[in-house]
Amino acid sequence: MSQEPDRLFAQPLPEVPDFVFNEDVVRVFPDMIKRSVPGYPTIVENIGVLAGQFAQPQTTLYDLGASLGAVTQALRRHVRVDGCKVIAVDNSPAMVARCSEYLHAQDAMFQELLPVEVIEADILALELQPTSLVTLNFTLQFIPPERRLELLTRIRQALLPGGALILSEKLRFEDAAEHDLLTELHVAFKRANGYSELEIAQKRSAIEKVMLPDSLEQHRERLLDAGFSKVLPWFQCLNFASLVALP
Ligand SMILES: Nc1ncnc2c1ncn2[C@@H]1O[C@H](C[S@+](CC[C@H]([NH3+])C(=O)[O-])CC(=O)[O-])[C@@H](O)[C@H]1O
Ligand SMILES: O=C(O)C(=O)Cc1ccccc1
């Protein structure tokens, strides 16, 4: 994996453009996400472990908004049932190109890995095959809010009995004081990971129109509206959480 450090927002920009998943982001992405999302390595590894409990033989597993395929790689490390395949989907051409490179290099090095297909597509337009496991690891927050219910409903309809959706997101908090405190604690996390005040401020303005977090209560209600029967938060670190939703 590319080890380039994230300095994308280190110099003052006359105007901060909206954040896009382009070639510049791809080059620094593993460093950026690890230094920006508290608990990210734990979440990714444990999605593999959880998936091992839900994946069923001869079914498709989906990694939606796969970026460089970190979750797909965790699925490959942990899922041991027969006949599964992983479909990793992203709509960023730069992400998809690099993700295919990584995953196909693994194919060549190790035998008996789950087969993987990497697809460049908008997950809002993707037809889902029957599936035992779907992951949205920090992807839903980039989907226009008015289309989130429709996406979750389609995922729910594609899920087989006994399957699961794993949904990880940055959280907003309905109580303003709680929101401000957790935001400040997240800033402290970024500072502790070597980001300057300028980097933190410019990144905040780059993502403020393109990444729109919901509250845990909104997630729970919307998942139930989409037809899920149970919503189980299994991880939270500061304002980042991951949920298991059961059909
Ligand atoms: N409509 C869409 N269709 C397909 N992909 C999309 C769409 N919108 C955004 N994306 C893709 O969703 C990904 C979100 S990053 C996921 C991290 C990964 N899951 C990880 O576990 O490392 C999260 C982050 O950077 O905070 C990007 O690669 C987008 O191109
Ligand atoms: O950087 C942040 O403040 C975030 O909330 C997370 C993030 C991580 C990677 C890309 C976009 C947003």
PDB file of C-alpha atoms and ligand atoms in Angstrom:
ATOM      1  CA  MET A   1       0.000   0.000   0.000  1.00  0.00           C
ATOM      2  CA  SER A   2       1.036   3.564  -0.681  1.00  0.00           C
ATOM      3  CA  GLN A   3       2.634   5.075   2.439  1.00  0.00           C
ATOM      4  CA  GLU A   4       2.528   8.695   1.296  1.00  0.00           C
ATOM      5  CA  PRO A   5       1.662  11.063   4.189  1.00  0.00           C
ATOM      6  CA  ASP A   6      -1.445  13.256   3.906  1.00  0.00           C
ATOM      7  CA  ARG A   7      -0.363  16.873   3.434  1.00  0.00           C
ATOM      8  CA  LEU A   8      -3.244  17.803   1.098  1.00  0.00           C
ATOM      9  CA  PHE A   9      -4.403  20.718   3.249  1.00  0.00           C
ATOM     10  CA  ALA A  10      -1.035  21.724   4.749  1.00  0.00           C
ATOM     11  CA  GLN A  11      -0.549  24.898   2.662  1.00  0.00           C
ATOM     12  CA  PRO A  12      -3.010  27.809   2.805  1.00  0.00           C
ATOM     13  CA  LEU A  13      -5.422  27.600  -0.138  1.00  0.00           C
ATOM     14  CA  PRO A  14      -6.945  30.853  -1.483  1.00  0.00           C
ATOM     15  CA  GLU A  15     -10.228  29.007  -1.721  1.00  0.00           C
ATOM     16  CA  VAL A  16     -10.829  25.491  -0.385  1.00  0.00           C
ATOM     17  CA  PRO A  17     -12.536  23.385  -3.082  1.00  0.00           C
ATOM     18  CA  ASP A  18     -15.171  20.775  -2.188  1.00  0.00           C
ATOM     19  CA  PHE A  19     -13.592  17.430  -1.291  1.00  0.00           C
ATOM     20  CA  VAL A  20     -13.458  14.886  -4.151  1.00  0.00           C
ATOM     21  CA  PHE A  21     -12.020  11.362  -4.232  1.00  0.00           C
ATOM     22  CA  ASN A  22      -9.475  12.117  -6.963  1.00  0.00           C
ATOM     23  CA  GLU A  23      -5.936  10.905  -7.720  1.00  0.00           C
ATOM     24  CA  ASP A  24      -4.393  13.235  -5.083  1.00  0.00           C
ATOM     25  CA  VAL A  25      -6.650  11.811  -2.374  1.00  0.00           C
ATOM     26  CA  VAL A  26      -6.009   8.229  -3.525  1.00  0.00           C
ATOM     27  CA  ARG A  27      -2.242   8.699  -3.058  1.00  0.00           C
ATOM     28  CA  VAL A  28      -2.596   9.655   0.618  1.00  0.00           C
ATOM     29  CA  PHE A  29      -5.853   7.878   1.474  1.00  0.00           C
ATOM     30  CA  PRO A  30      -4.583   5.098   3.789  1.00  0.00           C
ATOM     31  CA  ASP A  31      -2.704   7.691   5.890  1.00  0.00           C
ATOM     32  CA  MET A  32      -5.587  10.200   5.767  1.00  0.00           C
ATOM     33  CA  ILE A  33      -8.286   7.823   6.935  1.00  0.00           C
ATOM     34  CA  LYS A  34      -6.162   6.318   9.725  1.00  0.00           C
ATOM     35  CA  ARG A  35      -5.228   9.758  11.099  1.00  0.00           C
ATOM     36  CA  SER A  36      -8.767  11.167  10.688  1.00  0.00           C
ATOM     37  CA  VAL A  37     -11.127   8.414  11.803  1.00  0.00           C
ATOM     38  CA  PRO A  38     -10.675   7.279  15.409  1.00  0.00           C
ATOM     39  CA  GLY A  39     -10.977   3.494  15.589  1.00  0.00           C
ATOM     40  CA  TYR A  40     -10.699   2.950  11.824  1.00  0.00           C
ATOM     41  CA  PRO A  41      -8.223  -0.001  11.956  1.00  0.00           C
ATOM     42  CA  THR A  42     -10.304  -1.681  14.704  1.00  0.00           C
ATOM     43  CA  ILE A  43     -13.525  -1.174  12.753  1.00  0.00           C
ATOM     44  CA  VAL A  44     -12.098  -2.580   9.524  1.00  0.00           C
ATOM     45  CA  GLU A  45     -10.558  -5.654  11.149  1.00  0.00           C
ATOM     46  CA  ASN A  46     -13.700  -6.412  13.180  1.00  0.00           C
ATOM     47  CA  ILE A  47     -15.977  -6.026  10.159  1.00  0.00           C
ATOM     48  CA  GLY A  48     -14.072  -9.061   8.917  1.00  0.00           C
ATOM     49  CA  VAL A  49     -14.785 -10.906  12.172  1.00  0.00           C
ATOM     50  CA  LEU A  50     -18.498  -9.953  12.158  1.00  0.00           C
ATOM     51  CA  ALA A  51     -18.775 -10.878   8.494  1.00  0.00           C
ATOM     52  CA  GLY A  52     -17.460 -14.331   9.368  1.00  0.00           C
ATOM     53  CA  GLN A  53     -20.631 -14.804  11.446  1.00  0.00           C
ATOM     54  CA  PHE A  54     -23.104 -13.630   8.788  1.00  0.00           C
ATOM     55  CA  ALA A  55     -21.599 -14.721   5.467  1.00  0.00           C
ATOM     56  CA  GLN A  56     -23.358 -17.742   4.023  1.00  0.00           C
ATOM     57  CA  PRO A  57     -22.012 -20.310   1.561  1.00  0.00           C
ATOM     58  CA  GLN A  58     -22.441 -19.588  -2.169  1.00  0.00           C
ATOM     59  CA  THR A  59     -23.478 -15.948  -1.703  1.00  0.00           C
ATOM     60  CA  THR A  60     -22.252 -12.526  -2.743  1.00  0.00           C
ATOM     61  CA  LEU A  61     -20.827 -10.049  -0.211  1.00  0.00           C
ATOM     62  CA  TYR A  62     -20.863  -6.334  -1.079  1.00  0.00           C
ATOM     63  CA  ASP A  63     -18.347  -3.681  -0.014  1.00  0.00           C
ATOM     64  CA  LEU A  64     -20.126  -0.467  -1.088  1.00  0.00           C
ATOM     65  CA  GLY A  65     -17.919   2.624  -1.336  1.00  0.00           C
ATOM     66  CA  ALA A  66     -14.890   0.355  -1.079  1.00  0.00           C
ATOM     67  CA  SER A  67     -12.213   3.043  -1.681  1.00  0.00           C
ATOM     68  CA  LEU A  68      -8.948   1.086  -1.716  1.00  0.00           C
ATOM     69  CA  GLY A  69     -10.608  -2.128  -0.555  1.00  0.00           C
ATOM     70  CA  ALA A  70      -9.572  -2.200   3.120  1.00  0.00           C
ATOM     71  CA  VAL A  71     -12.867  -3.861   4.118  1.00  0.00           C
ATOM     72  CA  THR A  72     -12.717  -6.280   1.183  1.00  0.00           C
ATOM     73  CA  GLN A  73      -9.252  -7.318   2.362  1.00  0.00           C
ATOM     74  CA  ALA A  74     -10.585  -7.874   5.909  1.00  0.00           C
ATOM     75  CA  LEU A  75     -13.395 -10.015   4.446  1.00  0.00           C
ATOM     76  CA  ARG A  76     -10.764 -12.030   2.615  1.00  0.00           C
ATOM     77  CA  ARG A  77      -8.817 -12.563   5.851  1.00  0.00           C
ATOM     78  CA  HIS A  78     -11.795 -13.664   7.954  1.00  0.00           C
ATOM     79  CA  VAL A  79     -14.599 -15.192   5.863  1.00  0.00           C
ATOM     80  CA  ARG A  80     -14.069 -18.924   5.655  1.00  0.00           C
ATOM     81  CA  VAL A  81     -17.322 -20.198   4.131  1.00  0.00           C
ATOM     82  CA  ASP A  82     -17.398 -21.917   0.751  1.00  0.00           C
ATOM     83  CA  GLY A  83     -18.306 -20.310  -2.513  1.00  0.00           C
ATOM     84  CA  CYS A  84     -18.539 -16.650  -1.435  1.00  0.00           C
ATOM     85  CA  LYS A  85     -17.429 -13.815  -3.646  1.00  0.00           C
ATOM     86  CA  VAL A  86     -16.932 -10.140  -2.834  1.00  0.00           C
ATOM     87  CA  ILE A  87     -18.122  -7.297  -5.034  1.00  0.00           C
ATOM     88  CA  ALA A  88     -16.294  -4.046  -4.194  1.00  0.00           C
ATOM     89  CA  VAL A  89     -17.990  -0.976  -5.632  1.00  0.00           C
ATOM     90  CA  ASP A  90     -16.878   2.649  -5.837  1.00  0.00           C
ATOM     91  CA  ASN A  91     -17.781   5.516  -8.174  1.00  0.00           C
ATOM     92  CA  SER A  92     -14.343   7.189  -8.063  1.00  0.00           C
ATOM     93  CA  PRO A  93     -12.331   6.069 -11.109  1.00  0.00           C
ATOM     94  CA  ALA A  94      -9.057   6.841  -9.271  1.00  0.00           C
ATOM     95  CA  MET A  95     -10.077   4.710  -6.257  1.00  0.00           C
ATOM     96  CA  VAL A  96     -11.299   1.839  -8.437  1.00  0.00           C
ATOM     97  CA  ALA A  97      -8.068   1.739 -10.462  1.00  0.00           C
ATOM     98  CA  ARG A  98      -5.854   1.560  -7.362  1.00  0.00           C
ATOM     99  CA  CYS A  99      -8.226  -0.822  -5.540  1.00  0.00           C
ATOM    100  CA  SER A 100      -8.170  -3.301  -8.458  1.00  0.00           C
ATOM    101  CA  GLU A 101      -4.378  -3.123  -8.526  1.00  0.00           C
ATOM    102  CA  TYR A 102      -4.095  -4.015  -4.805  1.00  0.00           C
ATOM    103  CA  LEU A 103      -6.688  -6.772  -4.817  1.00  0.00           C
ATOM    104  CA  HIS A 104      -5.465  -8.428  -8.002  1.00  0.00           C
ATOM    105  CA  ALA A 105      -1.877  -8.338  -6.734  1.00  0.00           C
ATOM    106  CA  GLN A 106      -3.144 -10.341  -3.730  1.00  0.00           C
ATOM    107  CA  ASP A 107      -4.905 -12.794  -6.051  1.00  0.00           C
ATOM    108  CA  ALA A 108      -1.555 -13.484  -7.667  1.00  0.00           C
ATOM    109  CA  MET A 109       0.276 -13.929  -4.328  1.00  0.00           C
ATOM    110  CA  PHE A 110      -2.127 -16.084  -2.327  1.00  0.00           C
ATOM    111  CA  GLN A 111      -4.215 -19.058  -3.258  1.00  0.00           C
ATOM    112  CA  GLU A 112      -7.680 -19.715  -1.877  1.00  0.00           C
ATOM    113  CA  LEU A 113      -8.612 -16.046  -1.428  1.00  0.00           C
ATOM    114  CA  LEU A 114     -12.277 -15.188  -1.907  1.00  0.00           C
ATOM    115  CA  PRO A 115     -12.753 -14.087  -5.499  1.00  0.00           C
ATOM    116  CA  VAL A 116     -13.224 -10.352  -5.821  1.00  0.00           C
ATOM    117  CA  GLU A 117     -14.838  -8.221  -8.496  1.00  0.00           C
ATOM    118  CA  VAL A 118     -14.126  -4.471  -8.434  1.00  0.00           C
ATOM    119  CA  ILE A 119     -16.804  -2.387 -10.110  1.00  0.00           C
ATOM    120  CA  GLU A 120     -16.844   1.332 -10.926  1.00  0.00           C
ATOM    121  CA  ALA A 121     -20.463   2.298 -10.331  1.00  0.00           C
ATOM    122  CA  ASP A 122     -22.761   4.630  -8.448  1.00  0.00           C
ATOM    123  CA  ILE A 123     -24.203   2.484  -5.651  1.00  0.00           C
ATOM    124  CA  LEU A 124     -27.504   4.357  -6.113  1.00  0.00           C
ATOM    125  CA  ALA A 125     -27.792   2.862  -9.601  1.00  0.00           C
ATOM    126  CA  LEU A 126     -26.405  -0.599  -8.833  1.00  0.00           C
ATOM    127  CA  GLU A 127     -28.600  -3.660  -9.072  1.00  0.00           C
ATOM    128  CA  LEU A 128     -27.915  -5.873  -6.043  1.00  0.00           C
ATOM    129  CA  GLN A 129     -27.868  -9.660  -6.236  1.00  0.00           C
ATOM    130  CA  PRO A 130     -29.187 -11.613  -3.252  1.00  0.00           C
ATOM    131  CA  THR A 131     -26.512 -11.131  -0.575  1.00  0.00           C
ATOM    132  CA  SER A 132     -25.665 -12.297   2.952  1.00  0.00           C
ATOM    133  CA  LEU A 133     -23.488  -9.297   3.844  1.00  0.00           C
ATOM    134  CA  VAL A 134     -23.347  -5.657   2.814  1.00  0.00           C
ATOM    135  CA  THR A 135     -20.885  -3.113   4.221  1.00  0.00           C
ATOM    136  CA  LEU A 136     -21.206   0.663   4.003  1.00  0.00           C
ATOM    137  CA  ASN A 137     -18.009   1.668   5.817  1.00  0.00           C
ATOM    138  CA  PHE A 138     -18.157   5.495   5.954  1.00  0.00           C
ATOM    139  CA  THR A 139     -19.962   5.682   2.592  1.00  0.00           C
ATOM    140  CA  LEU A 140     -23.595   6.591   3.410  1.00  0.00           C
ATOM    141  CA  GLN A 141     -22.502  10.013   4.733  1.00  0.00           C
ATOM    142  CA  PHE A 142     -21.466  10.955   1.160  1.00  0.00           C
ATOM    143  CA  ILE A 143     -24.840   9.964  -0.361  1.00  0.00           C
ATOM    144  CA  PRO A 144     -27.353  12.831  -0.781  1.00  0.00           C
ATOM    145  CA  PRO A 145     -29.543  12.678   2.366  1.00  0.00           C
ATOM    146  CA  GLU A 146     -32.786  12.455   0.381  1.00  0.00           C
ATOM    147  CA  ARG A 147     -31.556   9.233  -1.297  1.00  0.00           C
ATOM    148  CA  ARG A 148     -30.320   7.395   1.795  1.00  0.00           C
ATOM    149  CA  LEU A 149     -33.629   5.672   2.655  1.00  0.00           C
ATOM    150  CA  GLU A 150     -34.069   4.389  -0.894  1.00  0.00           C
ATOM    151  CA  LEU A 151     -30.523   2.912  -0.870  1.00  0.00           C
ATOM    152  CA  LEU A 152     -31.017   1.207   2.506  1.00  0.00           C
ATOM    153  CA  THR A 153     -34.386  -0.153   1.367  1.00  0.00           C
ATOM    154  CA  ARG A 154     -32.779  -1.742  -1.690  1.00  0.00           C
ATOM    155  CA  ILE A 155     -30.042  -3.243   0.486  1.00  0.00           C
ATOM    156  CA  ARG A 156     -32.662  -4.616   2.904  1.00  0.00           C
ATOM    157  CA  GLN A 157     -34.560  -6.200   0.012  1.00  0.00           C
ATOM    158  CA  ALA A 158     -31.416  -7.872  -1.337  1.00  0.00           C
ATOM    159  CA  LEU A 159     -30.390  -9.310   2.061  1.00  0.00           C
ATOM    160  CA  LEU A 160     -30.964 -13.007   2.638  1.00  0.00           C
ATOM    161  CA  PRO A 161     -32.433 -14.213   5.957  1.00  0.00           C
ATOM    162  CA  GLY A 162     -29.585 -14.494   8.477  1.00  0.00           C
ATOM    163  CA  GLY A 163     -27.538 -11.841   6.667  1.00  0.00           C
ATOM    164  CA  ALA A 164     -26.554  -8.348   7.832  1.00  0.00           C
ATOM    165  CA  LEU A 165     -25.706  -4.801   6.848  1.00  0.00           C
ATOM    166  CA  ILE A 166     -22.704  -3.256   8.604  1.00  0.00           C
ATOM    167  CA  LEU A 167     -22.965   0.540   8.573  1.00  0.00           C
ATOM    168  CA  SER A 168     -20.161   2.793   9.851  1.00  0.00           C
ATOM    169  CA  GLU A 169     -20.568   6.576   9.965  1.00  0.00           C
ATOM    170  CA  LYS A 170     -19.362   9.794  11.497  1.00  0.00           C
ATOM    171  CA  LEU A 171     -22.111  10.904  13.901  1.00  0.00           C
ATOM    172  CA  ARG A 172     -23.850  14.190  14.477  1.00  0.00           C
ATOM    173  CA  PHE A 173     -25.338  14.729  17.944  1.00  0.00           C
ATOM    174  CA  GLU A 174     -28.791  16.205  18.469  1.00  0.00           C
ATOM    175  CA  ASP A 175     -27.770  17.918  21.689  1.00  0.00           C
ATOM    176  CA  ALA A 176     -25.677  20.956  20.655  1.00  0.00           C
ATOM    177  CA  ALA A 177     -23.359  20.846  23.684  1.00  0.00           C
ATOM    178  CA  GLU A 178     -22.714  17.133  23.168  1.00  0.00           C
ATOM    179  CA  HIS A 179     -22.079  17.749  19.455  1.00  0.00           C
ATOM    180  CA  ASP A 180     -19.587  20.540  20.177  1.00  0.00           C
ATOM    181  CA  LEU A 181     -17.734  18.500  22.800  1.00  0.00           C
ATOM    182  CA  LEU A 182     -17.356  15.419  20.576  1.00  0.00           C
ATOM    183  CA  THR A 183     -16.311  17.610  17.644  1.00  0.00           C
ATOM    184  CA  GLU A 184     -13.644  19.216  19.853  1.00  0.00           C
ATOM    185  CA  LEU A 185     -12.454  15.771  21.015  1.00  0.00           C
ATOM    186  CA  HIS A 186     -12.204  14.685  17.362  1.00  0.00           C
ATOM    187  CA  VAL A 187     -10.105  17.784  16.625  1.00  0.00           C
ATOM    188  CA  ALA A 188      -7.835  16.767  19.534  1.00  0.00           C
ATOM    189  CA  PHE A 189      -7.524  13.290  17.951  1.00  0.00           C
ATOM    190  CA  LYS A 190      -6.469  14.859  14.636  1.00  0.00           C
ATOM    191  CA  ARG A 191      -3.998  17.189  16.362  1.00  0.00           C
ATOM    192  CA  ALA A 192      -2.516  14.217  18.231  1.00  0.00           C
ATOM    193  CA  ASN A 193      -2.068  12.545  14.833  1.00  0.00           C
ATOM    194  CA  GLY A 194       0.051  15.430  13.556  1.00  0.00           C
ATOM    195  CA  TYR A 195      -2.483  17.599  11.711  1.00  0.00           C
ATOM    196  CA  SER A 196      -2.025  21.368  12.105  1.00  0.00           C
ATOM    197  CA  GLU A 197      -4.849  23.802  12.921  1.00  0.00           C
ATOM    198  CA  LEU A 198      -4.722  24.957   9.273  1.00  0.00           C
ATOM    199  CA  GLU A 199      -5.017  21.400   7.925  1.00  0.00           C
ATOM    200  CA  ILE A 200      -7.921  20.695  10.270  1.00  0.00           C
ATOM    201  CA  ALA A 201      -9.744  23.923   9.332  1.00  0.00           C
ATOM    202  CA  GLN A 202      -9.243  23.557   5.561  1.00  0.00           C
ATOM    203  CA  LYS A 203     -10.298  19.888   5.594  1.00  0.00           C
ATOM    204  CA  ARG A 204     -13.410  20.842   7.578  1.00  0.00           C
ATOM    205  CA  SER A 205     -14.433  23.367   4.955  1.00  0.00           C
ATOM    206  CA  ALA A 206     -13.639  20.921   2.100  1.00  0.00           C
ATOM    207  CA  ILE A 207     -16.002  18.255   3.499  1.00  0.00           C
ATOM    208  CA  GLU A 208     -18.760  20.428   4.979  1.00  0.00           C
ATOM    209  CA  LYS A 209     -20.976  20.368   1.863  1.00  0.00           C
ATOM    210  CA  VAL A 210     -20.171  16.849   0.632  1.00  0.00           C
ATOM    211  CA  MET A 211     -20.174  14.782   3.814  1.00  0.00           C
ATOM    212  CA  LEU A 212     -23.350  15.162   5.844  1.00  0.00           C
ATOM    213  CA  PRO A 213     -23.470  13.012   9.006  1.00  0.00           C
ATOM    214  CA  ASP A 214     -26.724  11.962  10.666  1.00  0.00           C
ATOM    215  CA  SER A 215     -27.380  11.266  14.339  1.00  0.00           C
ATOM    216  CA  LEU A 216     -27.542   7.741  15.772  1.00  0.00           C
ATOM    217  CA  GLU A 217     -31.292   8.257  16.299  1.00  0.00           C
ATOM    218  CA  GLN A 218     -31.752   9.160  12.600  1.00  0.00           C
ATOM    219  CA  HIS A 219     -29.790   6.089  11.530  1.00  0.00           C
ATOM    220  CA  ARG A 220     -31.824   3.812  13.768  1.00  0.00           C
ATOM    221  CA  GLU A 221     -35.178   5.182  12.593  1.00  0.00           C
ATOM    222  CA  ARG A 222     -34.241   5.152   8.927  1.00  0.00           C
ATOM    223  CA  LEU A 223     -32.928   1.579   9.109  1.00  0.00           C
ATOM    224  CA  LEU A 224     -36.219   0.494  10.707  1.00  0.00           C
ATOM    225  CA  ASP A 225     -38.140   2.446   8.010  1.00  0.00           C
ATOM    226  CA  ALA A 226     -36.083   0.605   5.382  1.00  0.00           C
ATOM    227  CA  GLY A 227     -37.402  -2.690   6.791  1.00  0.00           C
ATOM    228  CA  PHE A 228     -34.560  -3.788   9.058  1.00  0.00           C
ATOM    229  CA  SER A 229     -35.799  -5.471  12.238  1.00  0.00           C
ATOM    230  CA  LYS A 230     -32.880  -4.803  14.590  1.00  0.00           C
ATOM    231  CA  VAL A 231     -30.130  -2.196  14.842  1.00  0.00           C
ATOM    232  CA  LEU A 232     -27.150  -3.018  17.063  1.00  0.00           C
ATOM    233  CA  PRO A 233     -24.392  -0.463  17.623  1.00  0.00           C
ATOM    234  CA  TRP A 234     -21.226  -2.532  18.078  1.00  0.00           C
ATOM    235  CA  PHE A 235     -18.532   0.171  18.123  1.00  0.00           C
ATOM    236  CA  GLN A 236     -18.157   3.848  18.942  1.00  0.00           C
ATOM    237  CA  CYS A 237     -15.014   5.925  19.296  1.00  0.00           C
ATOM    238  CA  LEU A 238     -15.726   9.638  19.815  1.00  0.00           C
ATOM    239  CA  ASN A 239     -18.062  10.743  16.989  1.00  0.00           C
ATOM    240  CA  PHE A 240     -17.530   7.649  14.794  1.00  0.00           C
ATOM    241  CA  ALA A 241     -19.710   4.573  15.132  1.00  0.00           C
ATOM    242  CA  SER A 242     -20.520   1.291  13.477  1.00  0.00           C
ATOM    243  CA  LEU A 243     -23.851  -0.556  13.532  1.00  0.00           C
ATOM    244  CA  VAL A 244     -25.072  -3.982  12.549  1.00  0.00           C
ATOM    245  CA  ALA A 245     -28.554  -3.959  11.001  1.00  0.00           C
ATOM    246  CA  LEU A 246     -30.432  -7.250  10.713  1.00  0.00           C
ATOM    247  CA  PRO A 247     -33.145  -7.983   8.141  1.00  0.00           C
TER     248      PRO A 247
HETATM  249  N1  LIG B   1     -22.652   7.141  -4.963  1.00  0.00           N
HETATM  250  C1  LIG B   1     -21.526   6.458  -4.720  1.00  0.00           C
HETATM  251  N2  LIG B   1     -21.318   5.254  -5.311  1.00  0.00           N
HETATM  252  C2  LIG B   1     -20.178   4.550  -5.077  1.00  0.00           C
HETATM  253  N3  LIG B   1     -19.193   4.981  -4.252  1.00  0.00           N
HETATM  254  C3  LIG B   1     -19.367   6.182  -3.644  1.00  0.00           C
HETATM  255  C4  LIG B   1     -20.523   6.967  -3.842  1.00  0.00           C
HETATM  256  N4  LIG B   1     -20.390   8.112  -3.126  1.00  0.00           N
HETATM  257  C5  LIG B   1     -19.198   8.049  -2.495  1.00  0.00           C
HETATM  258  N5  LIG B   1     -18.570   6.884  -2.821  1.00  0.00           N
HETATM  259  C6  LIG B   1     -17.258   6.411  -2.356  1.00  0.00           C
HETATM  260  O1  LIG B   1     -17.326   6.173  -0.964  1.00  0.00           O
HETATM  261  C7  LIG B   1     -16.006   6.209  -0.441  1.00  0.00           C
HETATM  262  C8  LIG B   1     -16.059   6.852   0.923  1.00  0.00           C
HETATM  263  S1  LIG B   1     -14.620   6.525   1.900  1.00  0.00           S
HETATM  264  C9  LIG B   1     -14.916   4.810   2.289  1.00  0.00           C
HETATM  265  C10 LIG B   1     -13.811   4.131   3.036  1.00  0.00           C
HETATM  266  C11 LIG B   1     -13.740   2.629   2.779  1.00  0.00           C
HETATM  267  N6  LIG B   1     -15.049   1.978   2.830  1.00  0.00           N
HETATM  268  C12 LIG B   1     -12.780   1.986   3.749  1.00  0.00           C
HETATM  269  O2  LIG B   1     -13.252   1.280   4.652  1.00  0.00           O
HETATM  270  O3  LIG B   1     -11.567   2.236   3.616  1.00  0.00           O
HETATM  271  C13 LIG B   1     -14.944   7.299   3.423  1.00  0.00           C
HETATM  272  C14 LIG B   1     -14.142   8.500   3.727  1.00  0.00           C
HETATM  273  O4  LIG B   1     -13.261   8.860   2.969  1.00  0.00           O
HETATM  274  O5  LIG B   1     -14.448   9.121   4.831  1.00  0.00           O
HETATM  275  C15 LIG B   1     -15.144   6.950  -1.452  1.00  0.00           C
HETATM  276  O6  LIG B   1     -14.164   6.096  -2.012  1.00  0.00           O
HETATM  277  C16 LIG B   1     -16.143   7.438  -2.498  1.00  0.00           C
HETATM  278  O7  LIG B   1     -15.621   7.472  -3.818  1.00  0.00           O
HETATM  279  O1  LIG B   2     -11.378  14.204   8.295  1.00  0.00           O
HETATM  280  C1  LIG B   2     -12.440  14.265   8.885  1.00  0.00           C
HETATM  281  O2  LIG B   2     -12.703  15.199   9.657  1.00  0.00           O
HETATM  282  C2  LIG B   2     -13.480  13.250   8.760  1.00  0.00           C
HETATM  283  O3  LIG B   2     -14.507  13.457   9.277  1.00  0.00           O
HETATM  284  C3  LIG B   2     -13.279  11.946   8.083  1.00  0.00           C
HETATM  285  C4  LIG B   2     -12.868  11.865   6.669  1.00  0.00           C
HETATM  286  C5  LIG B   2     -11.861  10.976   6.351  1.00  0.00           C
HETATM  287  C6  LIG B   2     -11.430  10.831   5.046  1.00  0.00           C
HETATM  288  C7  LIG B   2     -12.059  11.572   4.035  1.00  0.00           C
HETATM  289  C8  LIG B   2     -13.096  12.444   4.333  1.00  0.00           C
HETATM  290  C9  LIG B   2     -13.505  12.568   5.653  1.00  0.00           C
END
